[in-house]
CSV table of C-alpha atoms in Angstrom, one decimal:
chain,number,residue,atom,x,y,z
G,625,UNK,CA,6.4,19.4,-16.5
G,626,UNK,CA,4.0,18.2,-13.9
G,627,UNK,CA,2.1,14.9,-14.6
G,628,UNK,CA,-1.3,16.0,-13.3
G,629,UNK,CA,-2.9,12.7,-14.0
G,630,UNK,CA,-0.8,11.4,-11.1
G,631,UNK,CA,-3.2,13.2,-8.7
G,632,UNK,CA,-5.8,10.5,-9.4
G,633,UNK,CA,-3.2,7.8,-9.0
G,634,UNK,CA,-2.2,9.4,-5.7
G,635,UNK,CA,-5.8,9.5,-4.5
G,636,UNK,CA,-6.1,5.8,-5.2
G,637,UNK,CA,-2.9,5.0,-3.4
G,638,UNK,CA,-3.8,7.2,-0.5
G,639,UNK,CA,-7.2,5.6,0.0
G,640,UNK,CA,-5.6,2.2,-0.1
G,641,UNK,CA,-3.1,3.2,2.6
G,642,UNK,CA,-6.0,3.9,4.9
G,643,UNK,CA,-7.1,0.3,4.8
G,644,UNK,CA,-5.0,-1.9,7.1
G,645,UNK,CA,-3.5,-4.9,5.2
G,646,UNK,CA,-3.5,-3.2,1.8
G,647,UNK,CA,-0.4,-1.6,0.3
G,648,UNK,CA,-0.5,1.6,-1.7
G,649,UNK,CA,2.5,0.3,-3.7
G,650,UNK,CA,0.4,-2.6,-4.8
G,651,UNK,CA,-2.1,-0.1,-6.4
G,652,UNK,CA,0.9,1.7,-8.0
G,653,UNK,CA,1.8,-1.6,-9.6
G,654,UNK,CA,-1.5,-2.3,-11.3
G,655,UNK,CA,-1.6,1.4,-12.4
G,656,UNK,CA,1.7,0.8,-14.0
G,657,UNK,CA,3.7,3.5,-12.1
G,658,UNK,CA,5.5,1.5,-9.5
G,659,UNK,CA,9.0,1.4,-11.1
G,660,UNK,CA,8.6,5.0,-12.3
G,661,UNK,CA,7.9,5.9,-8.7
G,662,UNK,CA,11.0,4.2,-7.5
G,663,UNK,CA,13.0,5.9,-10.3
G,664,UNK,CA,11.6,9.4,-9.5
G,665,UNK,CA,12.5,8.9,-5.8
G,666,UNK,CA,16.0,8.0,-6.8
G,667,UNK,CA,16.2,11.0,-9.2
G,668,UNK,CA,15.6,13.5,-6.4
G,669,UNK,CA,19.4,13.6,-5.7
G,670,UNK,CA,20.4,13.7,-9.4
G,671,UNK,CA,20.3,16.3,-12.1
G,672,UNK,CA,17.0,14.9,-13.1
G,673,UNK,CA,15.4,16.2,-9.9
G,674,UNK,CA,13.0,18.6,-11.8
G,675,UNK,CA,11.6,15.7,-13.8
G,676,UNK,CA,11.3,13.7,-10.5
G,677,UNK,CA,9.4,16.5,-8.8
G,678,UNK,CA,7.0,16.8,-11.8
G,679,UNK,CA,6.1,13.1,-11.2
G,680,UNK,CA,6.1,13.1,-7.4
G,681,UNK,CA,4.4,16.4,-6.5
G,682,UNK,CA,1.0,15.6,-8.2
G,683,UNK,CA,1.2,12.0,-6.8
G,684,UNK,CA,1.9,13.4,-3.3
G,685,UNK,CA,-0.9,15.9,-3.6
G,686,UNK,CA,-3.3,13.2,-4.5
G,687,UNK,CA,-2.3,11.0,-1.6
G,688,UNK,CA,-2.5,13.9,0.9
G,689,UNK,CA,-6.0,14.8,-0.3
G,690,UNK,CA,-7.1,11.2,0.0
G,691,UNK,CA,-5.7,10.8,3.5
G,692,UNK,CA,-7.5,14.0,4.7
G,693,UNK,CA,-10.7,13.6,2.8
G,694,UNK,CA,-11.5,9.9,2.9
G,695,UNK,CA,-10.4,8.9,6.4
G,696,UNK,CA,-13.9,9.2,7.7
G,697,UNK,CA,-15.4,7.3,4.8
G,698,UNK,CA,-12.9,4.4,5.1
G,699,UNK,CA,-13.4,4.2,8.8
G,700,UNK,CA,-17.2,4.1,8.2
G,701,UNK,CA,-16.9,1.4,5.6
G,702,UNK,CA,-14.5,-0.6,7.7
G,703,UNK,CA,-16.9,-0.6,10.6
G,704,UNK,CA,-20.2,-1.1,8.9
G,705,UNK,CA,-19.4,-2.6,5.5
G,706,UNK,CA,-16.1,-4.4,6.1
G,707,UNK,CA,-16.7,-7.5,4.0
G,708,UNK,CA,-17.5,-5.8,0.6
G,709,UNK,CA,-14.6,-3.3,1.2
G,710,UNK,CA,-12.0,-6.1,1.8
G,711,UNK,CA,-13.5,-8.3,-1.0
G,712,UNK,CA,-12.9,-5.3,-3.4
G,713,UNK,CA,-9.2,-5.3,-2.4
G,714,UNK,CA,-8.9,-9.1,-2.7
G,715,UNK,CA,-10.2,-8.8,-6.2
G,716,UNK,CA,-7.7,-6.1,-7.0
G,717,UNK,CA,-4.8,-8.2,-5.8
G,718,UNK,CA,-6.0,-11.3,-7.7
G,719,UNK,CA,-6.1,-9.2,-10.8
G,720,UNK,CA,-2.6,-7.8,-10.2
G,721,UNK,CA,-0.9,-11.2,-9.9
G,722,UNK,CA,-1.1,-12.1,-13.6
G,723,UNK,CA,0.3,-8.7,-14.5
G,724,UNK,CA,3.3,-9.2,-12.2
G,725,UNK,CA,3.9,-12.7,-13.5
G,726,UNK,CA,3.8,-11.4,-17.1
G,727,UNK,CA,6.0,-8.4,-16.3
G,728,UNK,CA,8.7,-10.6,-14.9
G,729,UNK,CA,8.9,-12.7,-18.1
G,730,UNK,CA,8.9,-9.5,-20.3
G,731,UNK,CA,11.6,-7.8,-18.2
G,732,UNK,CA,13.9,-10.8,-18.0
G,733,UNK,CA,12.8,-13.0,-21.0
G,734,UNK,CA,13.2,-16.0,-18.6
G,735,UNK,CA,10.8,-18.3,-16.8
G,736,UNK,CA,10.9,-18.8,-13.0
G,737,UNK,CA,13.1,-21.6,-11.8
G,738,UNK,CA,12.7,-23.7,-8.6
G,739,UNK,CA,14.7,-21.1,-6.7
G,740,UNK,CA,12.4,-18.3,-7.7
G,741,UNK,CA,9.3,-20.4,-6.8
G,742,UNK,CA,10.8,-21.0,-3.4
G,743,UNK,CA,11.3,-17.2,-3.0
G,744,UNK,CA,7.6,-16.7,-3.9
G,745,UNK,CA,6.5,-19.2,-1.3
G,746,UNK,CA,8.8,-17.8,1.4
G,747,UNK,CA,7.7,-14.2,0.9
G,748,UNK,CA,4.1,-15.3,0.6
G,749,UNK,CA,4.4,-17.1,4.0
G,750,UNK,CA,6.0,-14.2,5.7
G,751,UNK,CA,3.2,-11.8,4.8
G,752,UNK,CA,0.5,-14.3,5.5
G,753,UNK,CA,2.0,-14.9,9.0
G,754,UNK,CA,1.5,-11.2,9.8
G,755,UNK,CA,-2.2,-12.1,10.4
G,756,UNK,CA,-1.1,-14.0,13.5
G,757,UNK,CA,0.2,-10.7,14.9
G,758,UNK,CA,-2.9,-8.7,14.0
G,759,UNK,CA,-6.1,-9.3,12.0
G,760,UNK,CA,-6.4,-6.1,9.8
G,761,UNK,CA,-10.1,-6.9,9.0
G,762,UNK,CA,-10.9,-6.8,12.7
G,763,UNK,CA,-8.9,-3.7,13.5
G,764,UNK,CA,-11.2,-1.4,11.6
G,765,UNK,CA,-14.1,-2.4,13.9
G,766,UNK,CA,-12.3,-1.5,17.1
G,767,UNK,CA,-13.4,1.9,18.2
G,768,UNK,CA,-13.0,1.7,22.0
G,769,UNK,CA,-9.6,3.4,22.1
G,770,UNK,CA,-10.6,6.3,19.7
G,771,UNK,CA,-11.7,8.7,22.5
G,772,UNK,CA,-8.7,7.9,24.6
G,773,UNK,CA,-6.4,8.5,21.6
G,774,UNK,CA,-8.1,11.8,20.9
G,775,UNK,CA,-7.3,12.9,24.4
G,776,UNK,CA,-3.7,11.7,24.0
G,777,UNK,CA,-3.2,14.3,21.2
G,778,UNK,CA,-3.2,17.1,23.7
G,779,UNK,CA,-0.6,15.4,26.0
G,780,UNK,CA,2.2,14.3,23.7
G,781,UNK,CA,5.7,14.3,25.0
G,782,UNK,CA,9.0,14.6,23.1
G,783,UNK,CA,9.6,10.9,23.4
G,784,UNK,CA,6.1,10.2,21.9
G,785,UNK,CA,7.0,12.4,18.9
G,786,UNK,CA,10.2,10.4,18.4
G,787,UNK,CA,8.2,7.2,18.5
G,788,UNK,CA,5.7,8.6,15.9
G,789,UNK,CA,8.6,9.6,13.7
G,790,UNK,CA,10.1,6.0,14.0
G,791,UNK,CA,6.6,4.5,13.3
G,792,UNK,CA,6.3,6.6,10.2
G,793,UNK,CA,9.7,5.5,9.1
G,794,UNK,CA,8.9,1.8,9.6
G,795,UNK,CA,5.5,2.2,8.0
G,796,UNK,CA,7.0,3.8,4.9
G,797,UNK,CA,9.2,0.8,4.4
G,798,UNK,CA,6.1,-1.2,4.1
G,799,UNK,CA,4.6,1.5,1.9
G,800,UNK,CA,7.3,1.0,-0.8
G,801,UNK,CA,7.1,-2.8,-0.6
G,802,UNK,CA,4.1,-4.2,-2.5
G,803,UNK,CA,1.9,-6.5,-0.4
G,804,UNK,CA,3.0,-5.1,2.9
G,805,UNK,CA,0.7,-2.5,4.4
G,806,UNK,CA,1.9,0.7,6.0
G,807,UNK,CA,-1.3,1.0,7.9
G,808,UNK,CA,-1.0,-2.6,9.3
G,809,UNK,CA,2.6,-1.8,10.5
G,810,UNK,CA,1.2,1.3,12.3
G,811,UNK,CA,-1.3,-1.0,14.0
G,812,UNK,CA,1.3,-3.5,15.1
G,813,UNK,CA,3.5,-0.6,16.4
G,814,UNK,CA,0.5,0.9,18.2
G,815,UNK,CA,0.4,4.2,16.3
G,816,UNK,CA,-2.5,3.7,13.9
G,817,UNK,CA,-5.2,5.2,16.2
G,818,UNK,CA,-3.1,8.2,16.9
G,819,UNK,CA,-2.4,8.8,13.2
G,820,UNK,CA,-6.0,8.3,12.2
G,821,UNK,CA,-7.4,10.7,14.8
G,822,UNK,CA,-4.7,13.2,13.9
G,823,UNK,CA,-5.8,13.1,10.3
G,824,UNK,CA,-9.5,13.5,11.3
G,825,UNK,CA,-8.8,16.4,13.6
G,826,UNK,CA,-6.1,17.9,11.4
G,827,UNK,CA,-3.6,17.8,14.2
G,828,UNK,CA,-0.6,19.4,12.4
G,829,UNK,CA,2.3,18.4,14.8
G,830,UNK,CA,1.4,14.7,14.7
G,831,UNK,CA,0.7,14.7,10.9
G,832,UNK,CA,4.0,16.5,10.3
G,833,UNK,CA,6.1,14.2,12.6
G,834,UNK,CA,4.7,11.0,11.1
G,835,UNK,CA,5.0,12.4,7.6
G,836,UNK,CA,8.6,13.4,8.1
G,837,UNK,CA,9.3,9.8,9.2
G,838,UNK,CA,7.5,8.5,6.1
G,839,UNK,CA,9.4,10.7,3.7
G,840,UNK,CA,12.8,9.7,5.2
G,841,UNK,CA,12.0,6.0,5.1
G,842,UNK,CA,10.6,6.1,1.6
G,843,UNK,CA,13.7,8.0,0.3
G,844,UNK,CA,16.1,5.3,1.7
G,845,UNK,CA,14.0,2.2,1.0
G,846,UNK,CA,13.2,3.1,-2.5
G,847,UNK,CA,16.9,3.2,-3.3
G,848,UNK,CA,17.4,-0.3,-1.9
G,849,UNK,CA,14.5,-1.7,-3.9
G,850,UNK,CA,15.6,0.1,-7.1
G,851,UNK,CA,19.1,-1.5,-6.7
G,852,UNK,CA,17.6,-5.0,-6.5
G,853,UNK,CA,15.3,-4.3,-9.5
G,854,UNK,CA,18.3,-3.3,-11.6
G,855,UNK,CA,20.7,-6.0,-10.3
G,856,UNK,CA,18.5,-9.0,-9.4
G,857,UNK,CA,15.4,-8.4,-11.5
G,858,UNK,CA,13.9,-11.9,-11.6
G,859,UNK,CA,14.6,-12.5,-7.9
G,860,UNK,CA,12.9,-9.1,-7.0
G,861,UNK,CA,9.8,-9.9,-9.1
G,862,UNK,CA,9.6,-13.3,-7.4
G,863,UNK,CA,9.7,-11.7,-4.0
G,864,UNK,CA,7.1,-9.1,-5.0
G,865,UNK,CA,4.8,-11.8,-6.3
G,866,UNK,CA,5.0,-13.6,-3.0
G,867,UNK,CA,4.4,-10.4,-1.0
G,868,UNK,CA,1.4,-9.4,-3.0
G,869,UNK,CA,-0.1,-12.9,-3.0
G,870,UNK,CA,0.4,-13.2,0.7
G,871,UNK,CA,-1.6,-10.0,1.3
G,872,UNK,CA,-4.7,-11.9,0.1
G,873,UNK,CA,-4.4,-14.2,3.2
G,874,UNK,CA,-3.8,-11.1,5.3
G,875,UNK,CA,-6.9,-9.2,4.3
G,876,UNK,CA,-9.4,-12.0,3.4
G,877,UNK,CA,-12.5,-11.5,5.6
G,878,UNK,CA,-13.3,-14.2,8.1
G,879,UNK,CA,-16.9,-15.5,8.3
G,880,UNK,CA,-19.9,-15.5,5.9
G,881,UNK,CA,-22.1,-12.7,4.7
G,882,UNK,CA,-25.2,-12.3,7.0
G,883,UNK,CA,-27.6,-12.5,4.1
G,884,UNK,CA,-27.8,-13.7,0.5
G,885,UNK,CA,-28.0,-10.1,-0.9
G,886,UNK,CA,-25.0,-9.1,1.2
G,887,UNK,CA,-23.1,-12.1,-0.2
G,888,UNK,CA,-24.0,-11.0,-3.8
G,889,UNK,CA,-22.6,-7.5,-3.0
G,890,UNK,CA,-19.4,-9.1,-1.7
G,891,UNK,CA,-19.0,-11.2,-4.9
G,892,UNK,CA,-19.7,-8.1,-7.1
G,893,UNK,CA,-17.1,-6.2,-5.1
G,894,UNK,CA,-14.6,-9.0,-5.7
G,895,UNK,CA,-15.4,-9.0,-9.4
G,896,UNK,CA,-15.2,-5.2,-9.6
G,897,UNK,CA,-11.8,-5.2,-8.0
G,898,UNK,CA,-10.5,-8.0,-10.3
G,899,UNK,CA,-11.8,-6.4,-13.5
G,900,UNK,CA,-10.3,-3.0,-12.5
G,901,UNK,CA,-6.9,-4.5,-12.0
G,902,UNK,CA,-7.1,-6.5,-15.3
G,903,UNK,CA,-8.3,-3.4,-17.2
G,904,UNK,CA,-5.4,-1.3,-15.9
G,905,UNK,CA,-3.0,-4.2,-16.7
G,906,UNK,CA,-4.2,-4.2,-20.3
G,907,UNK,CA,-3.8,-0.4,-20.6
G,908,UNK,CA,-0.3,-0.7,-19.3
G,909,UNK,CA,0.6,-3.3,-22.0
G,910,UNK,CA,-0.6,-1.0,-24.8
């Protein structure tokens, strides 16, 4: 009944959600489970709810473990090895784009027309412009507010919990949309530090409040996206392509590696991410 291999997929998605600018649903796409994820979320309120839970529970367990176990590691990499980390995800996204393009043609048996190309450009631009609001590659280096945020966890009011619930809801909308990062939305809303410190210190009330908002948002947003996939398949794929491609601009590191060896490491990270996505894409086709 339970698809236990989803634990590993959930871990990959959870680690990704810890990186501002990178979407866990993008990883779900190259692992070939994105549409199955949307279907399972929709099936929760149907007679197929047992099958949906068999898919979702292992996935959720994997994501939860990743959020709790890898938050320190991702924070460390983001602070001291930012460029290789983000080049790895740039490579993943570059490898996903051919898979998405090919999937669109397979699902609809049609080529993109001018209208669809315009949708790709528009959604690409909208995501890329998020960098003007906040640079996700710089946010992981900012540690000045961490101590202040840790102190805040002991003085949270009812209105703060409402805000955290709303932040989780909004971030979950980004979580379901490929190319849009839930972590980045939390940063823009000003709730990222609170959520990160809560995870590190295992602060149950904050984790539960944000998680409740995330669950509520995912449940509703997934239904909307599933409707568009079923009704306007090619249009939806065009928008997804633009969102995912735009996230490259969003997370691309600024500046040059400080040494030749570090530059080689960045290139190898980019290549590793690209080949990982291509390999998963080939497995999905077979």
